CSV table of C-alpha atoms and ligand atoms in Angstrom, one decimal:
chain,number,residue,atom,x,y,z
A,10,UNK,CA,0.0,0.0,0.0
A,11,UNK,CA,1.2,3.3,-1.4
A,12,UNK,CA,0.2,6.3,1.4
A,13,UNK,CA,0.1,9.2,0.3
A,14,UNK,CA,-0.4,12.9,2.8
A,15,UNK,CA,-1.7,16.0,1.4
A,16,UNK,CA,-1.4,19.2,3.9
A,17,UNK,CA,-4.4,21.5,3.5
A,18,UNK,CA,-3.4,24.9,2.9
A,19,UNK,CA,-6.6,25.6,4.7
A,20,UNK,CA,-4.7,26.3,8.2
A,21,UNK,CA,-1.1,28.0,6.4
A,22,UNK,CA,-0.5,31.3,6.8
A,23,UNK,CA,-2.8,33.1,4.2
A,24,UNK,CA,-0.6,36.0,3.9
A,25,UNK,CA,2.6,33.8,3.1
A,26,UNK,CA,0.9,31.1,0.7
A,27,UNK,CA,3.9,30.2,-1.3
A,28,UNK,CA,6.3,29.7,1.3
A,29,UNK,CA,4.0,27.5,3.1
A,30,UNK,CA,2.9,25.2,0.4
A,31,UNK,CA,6.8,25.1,-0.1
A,32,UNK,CA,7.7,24.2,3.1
A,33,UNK,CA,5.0,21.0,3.2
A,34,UNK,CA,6.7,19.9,0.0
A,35,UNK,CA,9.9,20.5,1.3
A,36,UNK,CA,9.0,18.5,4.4
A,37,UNK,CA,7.6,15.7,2.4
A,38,UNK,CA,4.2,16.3,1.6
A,39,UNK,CA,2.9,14.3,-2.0
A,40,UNK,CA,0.3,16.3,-2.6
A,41,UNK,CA,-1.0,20.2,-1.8
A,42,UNK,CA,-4.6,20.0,-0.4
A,43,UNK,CA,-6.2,23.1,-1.9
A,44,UNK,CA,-9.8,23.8,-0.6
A,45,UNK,CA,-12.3,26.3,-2.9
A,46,UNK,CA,-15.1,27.2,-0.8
A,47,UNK,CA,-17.9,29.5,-2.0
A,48,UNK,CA,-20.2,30.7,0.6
A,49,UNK,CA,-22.8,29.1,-1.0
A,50,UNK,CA,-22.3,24.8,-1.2
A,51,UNK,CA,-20.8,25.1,2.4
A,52,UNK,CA,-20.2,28.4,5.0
A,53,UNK,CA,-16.9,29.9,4.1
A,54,UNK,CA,-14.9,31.2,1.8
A,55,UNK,CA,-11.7,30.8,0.6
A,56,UNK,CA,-9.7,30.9,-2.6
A,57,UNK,CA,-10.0,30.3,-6.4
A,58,UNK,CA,-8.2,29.6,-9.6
A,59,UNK,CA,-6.4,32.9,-9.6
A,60,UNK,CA,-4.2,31.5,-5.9
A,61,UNK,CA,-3.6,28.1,-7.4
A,62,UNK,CA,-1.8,29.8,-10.6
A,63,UNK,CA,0.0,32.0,-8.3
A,64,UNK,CA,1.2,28.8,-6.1
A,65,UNK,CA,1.7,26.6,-8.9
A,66,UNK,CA,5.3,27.0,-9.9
A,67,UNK,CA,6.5,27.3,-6.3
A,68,UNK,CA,6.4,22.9,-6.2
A,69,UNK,CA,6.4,20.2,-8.6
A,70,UNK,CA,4.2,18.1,-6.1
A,71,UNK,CA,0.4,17.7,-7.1
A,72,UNK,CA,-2.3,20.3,-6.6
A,73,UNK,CA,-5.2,18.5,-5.3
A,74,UNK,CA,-8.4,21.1,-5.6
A,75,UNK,CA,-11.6,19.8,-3.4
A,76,UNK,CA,-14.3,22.0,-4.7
A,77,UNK,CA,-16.6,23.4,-2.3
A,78,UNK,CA,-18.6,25.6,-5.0
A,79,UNK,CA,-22.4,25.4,-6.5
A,80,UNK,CA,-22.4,24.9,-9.1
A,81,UNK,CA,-19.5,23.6,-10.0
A,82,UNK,CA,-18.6,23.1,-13.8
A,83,UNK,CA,-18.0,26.9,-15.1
A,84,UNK,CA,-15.0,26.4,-12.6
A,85,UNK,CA,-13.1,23.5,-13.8
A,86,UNK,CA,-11.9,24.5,-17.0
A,87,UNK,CA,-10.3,27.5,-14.9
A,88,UNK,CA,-8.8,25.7,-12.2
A,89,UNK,CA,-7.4,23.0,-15.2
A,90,UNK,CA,-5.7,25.8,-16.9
A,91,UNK,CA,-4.3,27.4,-12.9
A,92,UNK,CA,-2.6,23.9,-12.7
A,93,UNK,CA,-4.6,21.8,-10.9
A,94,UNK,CA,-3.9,17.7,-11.3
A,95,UNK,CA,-6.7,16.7,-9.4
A,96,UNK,CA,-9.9,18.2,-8.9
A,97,UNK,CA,-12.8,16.6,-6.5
A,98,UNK,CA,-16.5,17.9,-6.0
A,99,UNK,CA,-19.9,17.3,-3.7
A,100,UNK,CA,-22.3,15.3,-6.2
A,101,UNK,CA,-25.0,17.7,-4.5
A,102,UNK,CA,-23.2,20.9,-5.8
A,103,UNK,CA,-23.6,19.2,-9.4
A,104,UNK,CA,-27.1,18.9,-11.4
A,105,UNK,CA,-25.0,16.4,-13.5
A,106,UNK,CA,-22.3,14.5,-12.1
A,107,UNK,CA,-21.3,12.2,-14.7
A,108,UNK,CA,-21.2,15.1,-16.7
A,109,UNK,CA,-19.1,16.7,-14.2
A,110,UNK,CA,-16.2,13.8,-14.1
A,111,UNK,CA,-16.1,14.1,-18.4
A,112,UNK,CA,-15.9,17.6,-18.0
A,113,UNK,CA,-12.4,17.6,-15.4
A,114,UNK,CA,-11.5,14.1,-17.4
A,115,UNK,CA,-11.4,16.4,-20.7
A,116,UNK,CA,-9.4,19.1,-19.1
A,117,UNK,CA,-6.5,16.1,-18.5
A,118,UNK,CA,-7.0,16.4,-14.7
A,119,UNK,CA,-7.6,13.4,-11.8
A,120,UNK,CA,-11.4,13.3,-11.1
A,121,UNK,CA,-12.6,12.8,-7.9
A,122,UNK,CA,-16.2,12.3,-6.4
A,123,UNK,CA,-16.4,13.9,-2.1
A,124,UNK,CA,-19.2,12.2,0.1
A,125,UNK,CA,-19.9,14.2,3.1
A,126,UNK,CA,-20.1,12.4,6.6
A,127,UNK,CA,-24.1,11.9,5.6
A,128,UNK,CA,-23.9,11.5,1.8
A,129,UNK,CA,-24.6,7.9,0.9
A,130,UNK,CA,-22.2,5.8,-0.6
A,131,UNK,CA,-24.4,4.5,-3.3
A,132,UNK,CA,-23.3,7.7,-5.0
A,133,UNK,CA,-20.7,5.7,-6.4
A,134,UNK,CA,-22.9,2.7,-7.8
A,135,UNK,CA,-22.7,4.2,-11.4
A,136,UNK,CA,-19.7,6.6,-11.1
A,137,UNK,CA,-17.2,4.6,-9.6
A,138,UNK,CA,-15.6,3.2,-12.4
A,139,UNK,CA,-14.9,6.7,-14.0
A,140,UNK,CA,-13.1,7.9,-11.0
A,141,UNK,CA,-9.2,8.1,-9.7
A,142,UNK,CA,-10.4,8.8,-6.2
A,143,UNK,CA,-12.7,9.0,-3.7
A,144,UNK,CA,-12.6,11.7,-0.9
A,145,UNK,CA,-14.6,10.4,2.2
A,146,UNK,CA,-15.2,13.8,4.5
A,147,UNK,CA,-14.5,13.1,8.1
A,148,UNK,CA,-15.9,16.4,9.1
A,149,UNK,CA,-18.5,18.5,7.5
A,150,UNK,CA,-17.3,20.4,5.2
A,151,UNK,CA,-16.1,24.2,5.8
A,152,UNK,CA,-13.5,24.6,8.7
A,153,UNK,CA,-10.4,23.1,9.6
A,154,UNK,CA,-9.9,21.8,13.0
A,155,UNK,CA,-12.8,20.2,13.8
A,156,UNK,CA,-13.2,17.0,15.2
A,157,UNK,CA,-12.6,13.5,13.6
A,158,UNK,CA,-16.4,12.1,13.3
A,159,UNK,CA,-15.7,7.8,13.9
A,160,UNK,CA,-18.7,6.9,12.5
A,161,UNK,CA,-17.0,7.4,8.9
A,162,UNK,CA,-14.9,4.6,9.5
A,163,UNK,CA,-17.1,1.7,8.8
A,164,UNK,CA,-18.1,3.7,5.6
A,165,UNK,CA,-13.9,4.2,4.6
A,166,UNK,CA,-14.0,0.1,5.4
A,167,UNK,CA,-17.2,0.0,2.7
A,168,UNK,CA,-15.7,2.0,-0.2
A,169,UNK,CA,-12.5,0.4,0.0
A,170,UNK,CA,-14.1,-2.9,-0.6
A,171,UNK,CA,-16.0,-1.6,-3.4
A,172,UNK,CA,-12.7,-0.3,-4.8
A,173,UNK,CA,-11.0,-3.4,-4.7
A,174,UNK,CA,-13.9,-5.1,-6.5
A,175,UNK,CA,-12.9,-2.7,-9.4
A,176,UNK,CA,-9.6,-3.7,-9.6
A,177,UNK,CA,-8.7,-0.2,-10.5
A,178,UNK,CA,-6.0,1.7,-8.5
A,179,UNK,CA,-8.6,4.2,-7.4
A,180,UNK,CA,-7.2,6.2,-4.8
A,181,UNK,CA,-9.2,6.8,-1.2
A,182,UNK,CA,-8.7,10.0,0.5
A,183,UNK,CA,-9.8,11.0,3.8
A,184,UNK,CA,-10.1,14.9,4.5
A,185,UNK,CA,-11.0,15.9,8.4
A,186,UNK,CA,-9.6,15.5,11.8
A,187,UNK,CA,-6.7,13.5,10.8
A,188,UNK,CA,-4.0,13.6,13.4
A,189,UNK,CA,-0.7,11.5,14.0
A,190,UNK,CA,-2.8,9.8,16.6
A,191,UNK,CA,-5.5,8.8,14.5
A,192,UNK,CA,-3.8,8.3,10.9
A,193,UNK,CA,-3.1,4.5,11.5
A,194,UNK,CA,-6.8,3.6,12.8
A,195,UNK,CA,-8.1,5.5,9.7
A,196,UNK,CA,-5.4,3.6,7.3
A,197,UNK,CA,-6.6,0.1,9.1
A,198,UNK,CA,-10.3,1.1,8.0
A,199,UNK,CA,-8.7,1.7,4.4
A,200,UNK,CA,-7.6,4.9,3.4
A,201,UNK,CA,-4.6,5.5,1.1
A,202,UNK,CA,-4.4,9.6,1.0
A,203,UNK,CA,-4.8,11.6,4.3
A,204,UNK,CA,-5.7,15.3,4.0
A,205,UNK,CA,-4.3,16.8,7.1
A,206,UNK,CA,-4.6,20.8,7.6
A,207,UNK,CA,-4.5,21.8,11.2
A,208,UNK,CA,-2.3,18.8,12.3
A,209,UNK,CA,0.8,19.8,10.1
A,210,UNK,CA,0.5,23.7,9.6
A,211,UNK,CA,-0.7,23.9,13.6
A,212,UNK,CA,2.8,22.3,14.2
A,213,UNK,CA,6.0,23.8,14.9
A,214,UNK,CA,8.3,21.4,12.7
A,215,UNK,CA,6.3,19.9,9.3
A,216,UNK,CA,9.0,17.6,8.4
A,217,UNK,CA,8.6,16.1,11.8
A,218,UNK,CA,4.7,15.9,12.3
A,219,UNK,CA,4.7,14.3,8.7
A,220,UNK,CA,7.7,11.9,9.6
A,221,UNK,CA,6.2,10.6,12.3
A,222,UNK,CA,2.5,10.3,10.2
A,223,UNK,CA,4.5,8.1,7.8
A,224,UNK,CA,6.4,6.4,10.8
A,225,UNK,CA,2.7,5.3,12.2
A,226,UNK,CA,1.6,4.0,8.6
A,227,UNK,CA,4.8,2.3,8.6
A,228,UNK,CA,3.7,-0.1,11.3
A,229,UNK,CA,0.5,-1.4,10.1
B,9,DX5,C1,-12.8,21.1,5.4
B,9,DX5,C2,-11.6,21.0,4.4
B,9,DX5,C3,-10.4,20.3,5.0
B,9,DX5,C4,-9.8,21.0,6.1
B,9,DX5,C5,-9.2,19.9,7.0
B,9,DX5,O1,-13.9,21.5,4.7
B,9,DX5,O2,-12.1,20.2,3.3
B,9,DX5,O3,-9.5,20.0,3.9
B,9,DX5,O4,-8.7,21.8,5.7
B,9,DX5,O5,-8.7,20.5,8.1
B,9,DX5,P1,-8.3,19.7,9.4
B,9,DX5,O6,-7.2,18.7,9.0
B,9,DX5,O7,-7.8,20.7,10.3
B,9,DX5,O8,-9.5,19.0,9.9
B,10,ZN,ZN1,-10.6,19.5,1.8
């Protein structure tokens, strides 16, 4: 099993974005965690294809945009061409989903389908196939530093054994709560790709809060 960790610029320092999201690769991040929220599909704002451009050629690693927006396709074409290499969204914030996955598909970028903590998993009875990933939210969507709900980790358990009967390397990414002291238990359930905002850019020394992430994967 590959394990991948993905800081969420979420909790950086806003007013010092591109030393941040260098620092997390620097410290051995794989992938930036880039959250769009609109003030509309959830209760914050945030940031849009203009700040990904801008932080694109400060690393090599890959941008990872979860879209919080309604509605959502009038925004992927833009965050394609700002340099994003994944792009997730809520199926609620799209009138069409399948629609939705051609559209980031077309624009050459990883799609990805996000369940909230309530959204059933049988949103991926006909989609997926189609996808590279799936984000389980551990937390409802909007704010960093909330609390780790448990109840998601039977449902991680239930999409990874609908992954593997694909037999498709679909990725399975967890966004919400995740802490060094929780990353294995969440891993055990099934996860790949851990989303981790508050836990790495709350801490004093990235290198070390990831290091000892990966040194708790290590041992399962
Ligand atoms: C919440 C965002 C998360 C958030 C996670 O809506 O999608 O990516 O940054 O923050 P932590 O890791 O602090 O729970
Ligand atoms: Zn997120």
């Amino acid at each position: 099993m590959t394990f991948r960790i993905a800081p969420s610029i979420l909790s950086a320092d806003f007013a010092r974005l591109g030393e941040e999201v260098r620092a997390v690769a620097a410290a051995g991040a794989d992938l930036i965690h880039f959250d769009v929220m609109d003030n509309h599909y959830v209760p914050n704002l945030t940031v849009g294809p203009l700040v990904c451009a801008a932080l694109r050629p400060h690393v090599k690693i890959p941008l990872d945009v979860h879209l919080m927006v309604e509605p959502v396709d009038r925004l992927i074409p833009e965050f394609a061409k700002a340099g994003a290499d994944i792009i997730t969204f809520h199926p609620e914030a799209s009138r069409h989903v399948d629609r939705t996955i051609a559209l980031i598909k077309e624009q050459g970028c990883k799609a990805g389908l996000v369940l909230n903590p309530a959204s059933p998993v049988s949103y991926l009875d006909h989609t997926l196939e189609k996808l590279d990933l799936v984000l389980l939210m551990s937390v409802n969507p909007g704010f960093g530093g909330q609390q780790f709900i448990a109840s998601v980790l039977p449902k991680i358990a239930e999409v990874r054994r609908r992954i593997s009967a694909t037999g498709k390397p679909i990725w399975l990414e967890v966004d919400g709560g995740v802490k060094t002291d929780n990353i294995a238990e969440i891993a055990r359930a099934g996860a790949d790709t851990f989303v981790a905002g508050s836990a790495i850019f709350g801490a004093k020394d990235y290198a070390a809060t990831i290091r000892e992430m990966r040194e708790r994967l290590a041992v399962l």
